[in-house]
Amino acid sequence: VTNIKKIIYEIREQSPRTKIYVESVLPTRLVKNEKTILKLNRDLEQITVFNHQVFINLYDSFLKGKVLNKQYDLEQVKKEDK
């Protein structure tokens, strides 16, 4: 998150009229990572909104229920291709 703050600051300093779009981190099939990803996405959204930029939440679009939709799981796609 700190590095993203730095990047936003640098862009705003060098090109103040540039609109910045920050995308959320996508879900994974590893449930143990989800709390970390959700917190990271909240932090990213706060930073983006605070700096008057655009946050795009793609996280929810990749879910089916509360887990990663299998059609977006690369491991699942590899199995189906065999």
N, CA, C and O atoms as a GROMACS GRO file, in nm:
protein
  328
    1VAL      N    1   0.083  -0.119   0.000
    1VAL     CA    2   0.000   0.000   0.000
    1VAL      C    3   0.088   0.126   0.000
    1VAL      O    4   0.056   0.224  -0.067
    2THR      N    5   0.195   0.122   0.073
    2THR     CA    6   0.285   0.236   0.079
    2THR      C    7   0.340   0.270  -0.059
    2THR      O    8   0.348   0.388  -0.096
    3ASN      N    9   0.376   0.169  -0.135
    3ASN     CA   10   0.430   0.194  -0.269
    3ASN      C   11   0.323   0.253  -0.361
    3ASN      O   12   0.354   0.336  -0.446
    4ILE      N   13   0.201   0.211  -0.345
    4ILE     CA   14   0.093   0.266  -0.428
    4ILE      C   15   0.071   0.413  -0.393
    4ILE      O   16   0.047   0.495  -0.482
    5LYS      N   17   0.079   0.447  -0.265
    5LYS     CA   18   0.071   0.588  -0.226
    5LYS      C   19   0.181   0.669  -0.295
    5LYS      O   20   0.156   0.778  -0.346
    6LYS      N   21   0.301   0.614  -0.294
    6LYS     CA   22   0.414   0.683  -0.357
    6LYS      C   23   0.390   0.701  -0.508
    6LYS      O   24   0.418   0.807  -0.563
    7ILE      N   25   0.340   0.598  -0.571
    7ILE     CA   26   0.314   0.605  -0.715
    7ILE      C   27   0.209   0.711  -0.746
    7ILE      O   28   0.226   0.790  -0.839
    8ILE      N   29   0.101   0.712  -0.670
    8ILE     CA   30  -0.005   0.812  -0.690
    8ILE      C   31   0.053   0.952  -0.671
    8ILE      O   32   0.026   1.042  -0.750
    9TYR      N   33   0.132   0.970  -0.566
    9TYR     CA   34   0.192   1.100  -0.538
    9TYR      C   35   0.280   1.144  -0.654
    9TYR      O   36   0.272   1.259  -0.700
   10GLU      N   37   0.365   1.054  -0.702
   10GLU     CA   38   0.455   1.088  -0.812
   10GLU      C   39   0.378   1.127  -0.939
   10GLU      O   40   0.412   1.225  -1.005
   11ILE      N   41   0.277   1.051  -0.970
   11ILE     CA   42   0.196   1.083  -1.089
   11ILE      C   43   0.129   1.219  -1.073
   11ILE      O   44   0.129   1.299  -1.166
   12ARG      N   45   0.074   1.243  -0.957
   12ARG     CA   46   0.006   1.371  -0.933
   12ARG      C   47   0.103   1.487  -0.938
   12ARG      O   48   0.068   1.596  -0.985
   13GLU      N   49   0.225   1.467  -0.891
   13GLU     CA   50   0.326   1.573  -0.895
   13GLU      C   51   0.369   1.604  -1.038
   13GLU      O   52   0.380   1.720  -1.077
   14GLN      N   53   0.393   1.499  -1.114
   14GLN     CA   54   0.446   1.516  -1.249
   14GLN      C   55   0.339   1.544  -1.354
   14GLN      O   56   0.367   1.603  -1.458
   15SER      N   57   0.218   1.501  -1.325
   15SER     CA   58   0.110   1.516  -1.423
   15SER      C   59  -0.023   1.534  -1.350
   15SER      O   60  -0.104   1.442  -1.346
   16PRO      N   61  -0.046   1.652  -1.292
   16PRO     CA   62  -0.162   1.674  -1.205
   16PRO      C   63  -0.298   1.652  -1.271
   16PRO      O   64  -0.396   1.625  -1.202
   17ARG      N   65  -0.304   1.662  -1.401
   17ARG     CA   66  -0.433   1.644  -1.469
   17ARG      C   67  -0.463   1.499  -1.506
   17ARG      O   68  -0.572   1.468  -1.555
   18THR      N   69  -0.367   1.411  -1.481
   18THR     CA   70  -0.384   1.269  -1.514
   18THR      C   71  -0.482   1.205  -1.416
   18THR      O   72  -0.469   1.220  -1.295
   19LYS      N   73  -0.579   1.133  -1.469
   19LYS     CA   74  -0.674   1.059  -1.386
   19LYS      C   75  -0.616   0.920  -1.361
   19LYS      O   76  -0.573   0.852  -1.454
   20ILE      N   77  -0.613   0.880  -1.236
   20ILE     CA   78  -0.554   0.751  -1.198
   20ILE      C   79  -0.666   0.654  -1.164
   20ILE      O   80  -0.759   0.686  -1.090
   21TYR      N   81  -0.655   0.533  -1.219
   21TYR     CA   82  -0.750   0.426  -1.191
   21TYR      C   83  -0.675   0.314  -1.119
   21TYR      O   84  -0.574   0.264  -1.168
   22VAL      N   85  -0.725   0.277  -1.002
   22VAL     CA   86  -0.664   0.170  -0.924
   22VAL      C   87  -0.764   0.055  -0.918
   22VAL      O   88  -0.879   0.074  -0.879
   23GLU      N   89  -0.718  -0.064  -0.957
   23GLU     CA   90  -0.804  -0.182  -0.953
   23GLU      C   91  -0.779  -0.261  -0.826
   23GLU      O   92  -0.668  -0.263  -0.772
   24SER      N   93  -0.885  -0.326  -0.780
   24SER     CA   94  -0.874  -0.410  -0.662
   24SER      C   95  -0.789  -0.534  -0.691
   24SER      O   96  -0.769  -0.571  -0.807
   25VAL      N   97  -0.742  -0.595  -0.586
   25VAL     CA   98  -0.675  -0.724  -0.595
   25VAL      C   99  -0.785  -0.829  -0.611
   25VAL      O  100  -0.889  -0.821  -0.545
   26LEU      N  101  -0.763  -0.926  -0.698
   26LEU     CA  102  -0.865  -1.027  -0.725
   26LEU      C  103  -0.862  -1.139  -0.622
   26LEU      O  104  -0.760  -1.162  -0.558
   27PRO      N  105  -0.974  -1.208  -0.605
   27PRO     CA  106  -0.977  -1.320  -0.511
   27PRO      C  107  -0.890  -1.436  -0.561
   27PRO      O  108  -0.856  -1.445  -0.679
   28THR      N  109  -0.854  -1.523  -0.469
   28THR     CA  110  -0.780  -1.644  -0.503
   28THR      C  111  -0.862  -1.764  -0.457
   28THR      O  112  -0.963  -1.750  -0.389
   29ARG      N  113  -0.816  -1.880  -0.496
   29ARG     CA  114  -0.888  -2.000  -0.449
   29ARG      C  115  -0.842  -2.040  -0.310
   29ARG      O  116  -0.900  -2.130  -0.249
   30LEU      N  117  -0.739  -1.975  -0.259
   30LEU     CA  118  -0.689  -2.002  -0.125
   30LEU      C  119  -0.764  -1.917  -0.024
   30LEU      O  120  -0.739  -1.797  -0.012
   31VAL      N  121  -0.854  -1.978   0.047
   31VAL     CA  122  -0.940  -1.907   0.142
   31VAL      C  123  -0.858  -1.833   0.248
   31VAL      O  124  -0.900  -1.727   0.295
   32LYS      N  125  -0.743  -1.887   0.285
   32LYS     CA  126  -0.662  -1.824   0.390
   32LYS      C  127  -0.613  -1.685   0.350
   32LYS      O  128  -0.578  -1.605   0.437
   33ASN      N  129  -0.611  -1.655   0.220
   33ASN     CA  130  -0.564  -1.524   0.173
   33ASN      C  131  -0.675  -1.419   0.167
   33ASN      O  132  -0.646  -1.301   0.152
   34GLU      N  133  -0.798  -1.460   0.178
   34GLU     CA  134  -0.910  -1.369   0.152
   34GLU      C  135  -0.917  -1.252   0.250
   34GLU      O  136  -0.946  -1.140   0.208
   35LYS      N  137  -0.893  -1.273   0.378
   35LYS     CA  138  -0.897  -1.162   0.474
   35LYS      C  139  -0.792  -1.058   0.440
   35LYS      O  140  -0.817  -0.938   0.448
   36THR      N  141  -0.674  -1.105   0.403
   36THR     CA  142  -0.565  -1.014   0.366
   36THR      C  143  -0.603  -0.934   0.242
   36THR      O  144  -0.580  -0.813   0.236
   37ILE      N  145  -0.659  -1.002   0.143
   37ILE     CA  146  -0.698  -0.935   0.019
   37ILE      C  147  -0.809  -0.834   0.045
   37ILE      O  148  -0.804  -0.723  -0.008
   38LEU      N  149  -0.906  -0.870   0.125
   38LEU     CA  150  -1.016  -0.777   0.156
   38LEU      C  151  -0.963  -0.652   0.227
   38LEU      O  152  -1.006  -0.541   0.196
   39LYS      N  153  -0.871  -0.670   0.321
   39LYS     CA  154  -0.813  -0.554   0.390
   39LYS      C  155  -0.733  -0.468   0.292
   39LYS      O  156  -0.744  -0.346   0.294
   40LEU      N  157  -0.655  -0.532   0.210
   40LEU     CA  158  -0.576  -0.459   0.110
   40LEU      C  159  -0.668  -0.379   0.018
   40LEU      O  160  -0.639  -0.263  -0.013
   41ASN      N  161  -0.777  -0.439  -0.027
   41ASN     CA  162  -0.871  -0.368  -0.113
   41ASN      C  163  -0.936  -0.249  -0.042
   41ASN      O  164  -0.955  -0.144  -0.103
   42ARG      N  165  -0.969  -0.265   0.085
   42ARG     CA  166  -1.024  -0.151   0.162
   42ARG      C  167  -0.922  -0.038   0.170
   42ARG      O  168  -0.955   0.078   0.150
   43ASP      N  169  -0.798  -0.075   0.197
   43ASP     CA  170  -0.691   0.026   0.206
   43ASP      C  171  -0.670   0.095   0.071
   43ASP      O  172  -0.655   0.217   0.065
   44LEU      N  173  -0.669   0.018  -0.036
   44LEU     CA  174  -0.653   0.075  -0.170
   44LEU      C  175  -0.766   0.172  -0.202
   44LEU      O  176  -0.744   0.279  -0.258
   45GLU      N  177  -0.887   0.131  -0.168
   45GLU     CA  178  -1.002   0.218  -0.194
   45GLU      C  179  -0.992   0.348  -0.116
   45GLU      O  180  -1.018   0.455  -0.170
   46GLN      N  181  -0.954   0.340   0.010
   46GLN     CA  182  -0.940   0.460   0.092
   46GLN      C  183  -0.834   0.555   0.034
   46GLN      O  184  -0.857   0.676   0.025
   47ILE      N  185  -0.720   0.502  -0.003
   47ILE     CA  186  -0.613   0.583  -0.060
   47ILE      C  187  -0.660   0.649  -0.189
   47ILE      O  188  -0.636   0.768  -0.212
   48THR      N  189  -0.725   0.570  -0.272
   48THR     CA  190  -0.770   0.620  -0.402
   48THR      C  191  -0.872   0.731  -0.386
   48THR      O  192  -0.860   0.836  -0.449
   49VAL      N  193  -0.972   0.708  -0.304
   49VAL     CA  194  -1.077   0.809  -0.281
   49VAL      C  195  -1.019   0.934  -0.216
   49VAL      O  196  -1.053   1.045  -0.254
   50PHE      N  197  -0.931   0.915  -0.118
   50PHE     CA  198  -0.867   1.028  -0.051
   50PHE      C  199  -0.793   1.118  -0.150
   50PHE      O  200  -0.791   1.240  -0.135
   51ASN      N  201  -0.734   1.057  -0.251
   51ASN     CA  202  -0.658   1.131  -0.351
   51ASN      C  203  -0.742   1.172  -0.472
   51ASN      O  204  -0.689   1.214  -0.574
   52HIS      N  205  -0.874   1.158  -0.460
   52HIS     CA  206  -0.968   1.199  -0.565
   52HIS      C  207  -0.943   1.127  -0.697
   52HIS      O  208  -0.948   1.186  -0.805
   53GLN      N  209  -0.914   0.998  -0.686
   53GLN     CA  210  -0.893   0.916  -0.804
   53GLN      C  211  -1.002   0.809  -0.809
   53GLN      O  212  -1.095   0.810  -0.728
   54VAL      N  213  -0.993   0.716  -0.904
   54VAL     CA  214  -1.099   0.617  -0.925
   54VAL      C  215  -1.053   0.479  -0.879
   54VAL      O  216  -0.948   0.430  -0.921
   55PHE      N  217  -1.133   0.417  -0.793
   55PHE     CA  218  -1.108   0.280  -0.749
   55PHE      C  219  -1.207   0.189  -0.821
   55PHE      O  220  -1.328   0.214  -0.818
   56ILE      N  221  -1.157   0.085  -0.884
   56ILE     CA  222  -1.243  -0.010  -0.955
   56ILE      C  223  -1.239  -0.143  -0.880
   56ILE      O  224  -1.137  -0.210  -0.875
   57ASN      N  225  -1.353  -0.178  -0.822
   57ASN     CA  226  -1.362  -0.302  -0.745
   57ASN      C  227  -1.403  -0.417  -0.837
   57ASN      O  228  -1.520  -0.432  -0.873
   58LEU      N  229  -1.305  -0.497  -0.875
   58LEU     CA  230  -1.331  -0.615  -0.957
   58LEU      C  231  -1.347  -0.741  -0.873
   58LEU      O  232  -1.393  -0.844  -0.922
   59TYR      N  233  -1.310  -0.731  -0.749
   59TYR     CA  234  -1.310  -0.847  -0.658
   59TYR      C  235  -1.444  -0.920  -0.661
   59TYR      O  236  -1.449  -1.041  -0.685
   60ASP      N  237  -1.552  -0.848  -0.637
   60ASP     CA  238  -1.685  -0.911  -0.629
   60ASP      C  239  -1.727  -0.976  -0.760
   60ASP      O  240  -1.799  -1.076  -0.759
   61SER      N  241  -1.683  -0.922  -0.872
   61SER     CA  242  -1.720  -0.976  -1.002
   61SER      C  243  -1.656  -1.111  -1.031
   61SER      O  244  -1.701  -1.184  -1.120
   62PHE      N  245  -1.552  -1.146  -0.957
   62PHE     CA  246  -1.483  -1.272  -0.977
   62PHE      C  247  -1.527  -1.380  -0.879
   62PHE      O  248  -1.471  -1.490  -0.876
   63LEU      N  249  -1.627  -1.349  -0.798
   63LEU     CA  250  -1.677  -1.445  -0.700
   63LEU      C  251  -1.802  -1.516  -0.750
   63LEU      O  252  -1.878  -1.463  -0.832
   64LYS      N  253  -1.821  -1.635  -0.699
   64LYS     CA  254  -1.948  -1.707  -0.713
   64LYS      C  255  -1.983  -1.748  -0.572
   64LYS      O  256  -1.922  -1.838  -0.515
   65GLY      N  257  -2.082  -1.680  -0.516
   65GLY     CA  258  -2.108  -1.694  -0.374
   65GLY      C  259  -1.999  -1.618  -0.301
   65GLY      O  260  -1.982  -1.498  -0.320
   66LYS      N  261  -1.926  -1.690  -0.215
   66LYS     CA  262  -1.817  -1.625  -0.141
   66LYS      C  263  -1.680  -1.677  -0.180
   66LYS      O  264  -1.581  -1.648  -0.113
   67VAL      N  265  -1.673  -1.753  -0.290
   67VAL     CA  266  -1.545  -1.809  -0.334
   67VAL      C  267  -1.519  -1.771  -0.480
   67VAL      O  268  -1.610  -1.730  -0.552
   68LEU      N  269  -1.394  -1.786  -0.520
   68LEU     CA  270  -1.356  -1.756  -0.657
   68LEU      C  271  -1.436  -1.843  -0.754
   68LEU      O  272  -1.442  -1.965  -0.739
   69ASN      N  273  -1.498  -1.779  -0.853
   69ASN     CA  274  -1.572  -1.851  -0.956
   69ASN      C  275  -1.473  -1.941  -1.029
   69ASN      O  276  -1.368  -1.895  -1.073
   70LYS      N  277  -1.507  -2.070  -1.042
   70LYS     CA  278  -1.415  -2.167  -1.102
   70LYS      C  279  -1.376  -2.131  -1.245
   70LYS      O  280  -1.269  -2.171  -1.291
   71GLN      N  281  -1.460  -2.058  -1.315
   71GLN     CA  282  -1.426  -2.025  -1.453
   71GLN      C  283  -1.307  -1.928  -1.461
   71GLN      O  284  -1.247  -1.913  -1.567
   72TYR      N  285  -1.273  -1.863  -1.349
   72TYR     CA  286  -1.158  -1.772  -1.345
   72TYR      C  287  -1.038  -1.833  -1.275
   72TYR      O  288  -0.934  -1.768  -1.263
   73ASP      N  289  -1.050  -1.956  -1.230
   73ASP     CA  290  -0.941  -2.026  -1.161
   73ASP      C  291  -0.852  -2.092  -1.266
   73ASP      O  292  -0.893  -2.187  -1.333
   74LEU      N  293  -0.730  -2.042  -1.280
   74LEU     CA  294  -0.639  -2.095  -1.382
   74LEU      C  295  -0.612  -2.244  -1.364
   74LEU      O  296  -0.597  -2.316  -1.462
   75GLU      N  297  -0.604  -2.291  -1.240
   75GLU     CA  298  -0.582  -2.434  -1.217
   75GLU      C  299  -0.699  -2.516  -1.270
   75GLU      O  300  -0.680  -2.623  -1.326
   76GLN      N  301  -0.821  -2.466  -1.251
   76GLN     CA  302  -0.940  -2.533  -1.301
   76GLN      C  303  -0.942  -2.534  -1.453
   76GLN      O  304  -0.975  -2.635  -1.515
   77VAL      N  305  -0.905  -2.422  -1.514
   77VAL     CA  306  -0.902  -2.413  -1.660
   77VAL      C  307  -0.801  -2.511  -1.717
   77VAL      O  308  -0.828  -2.576  -1.818
   78LYS      N  309  -0.683  -2.524  -1.654
   78LYS     CA  310  -0.581  -2.618  -1.700
   78LYS      C  311  -0.633  -2.761  -1.696
   78LYS      O  312  -0.608  -2.838  -1.789
   79LYS      N  313  -0.706  -2.797  -1.589
   79LYS     CA  314  -0.761  -2.933  -1.576
   79LYS      C  315  -0.861  -2.961  -1.688
   79LYS      O  316  -0.864  -3.070  -1.743
   80GLU      N  317  -0.943  -2.862  -1.719
   80GLU     CA  318  -1.047  -2.881  -1.820
   80GLU      C  319  -0.987  -2.890  -1.961
   80GLU      O  320  -1.045  -2.952  -2.049
   81ASP      N  321  -0.871  -2.829  -1.982
   81ASP     CA  322  -0.805  -2.832  -2.113
   81ASP      C  323  -0.743  -2.968  -2.143
   81ASP      O  324  -0.718  -3.000  -2.259
   82LYS      N  325  -0.716  -3.047  -2.039
   82LYS     CA  326  -0.650  -3.178  -2.059
   82LYS      C  327  -0.743  -3.281  -2.113
   82LYS      O  328  -0.704  -3.395  -2.135
   0.00000   0.00000   0.00000
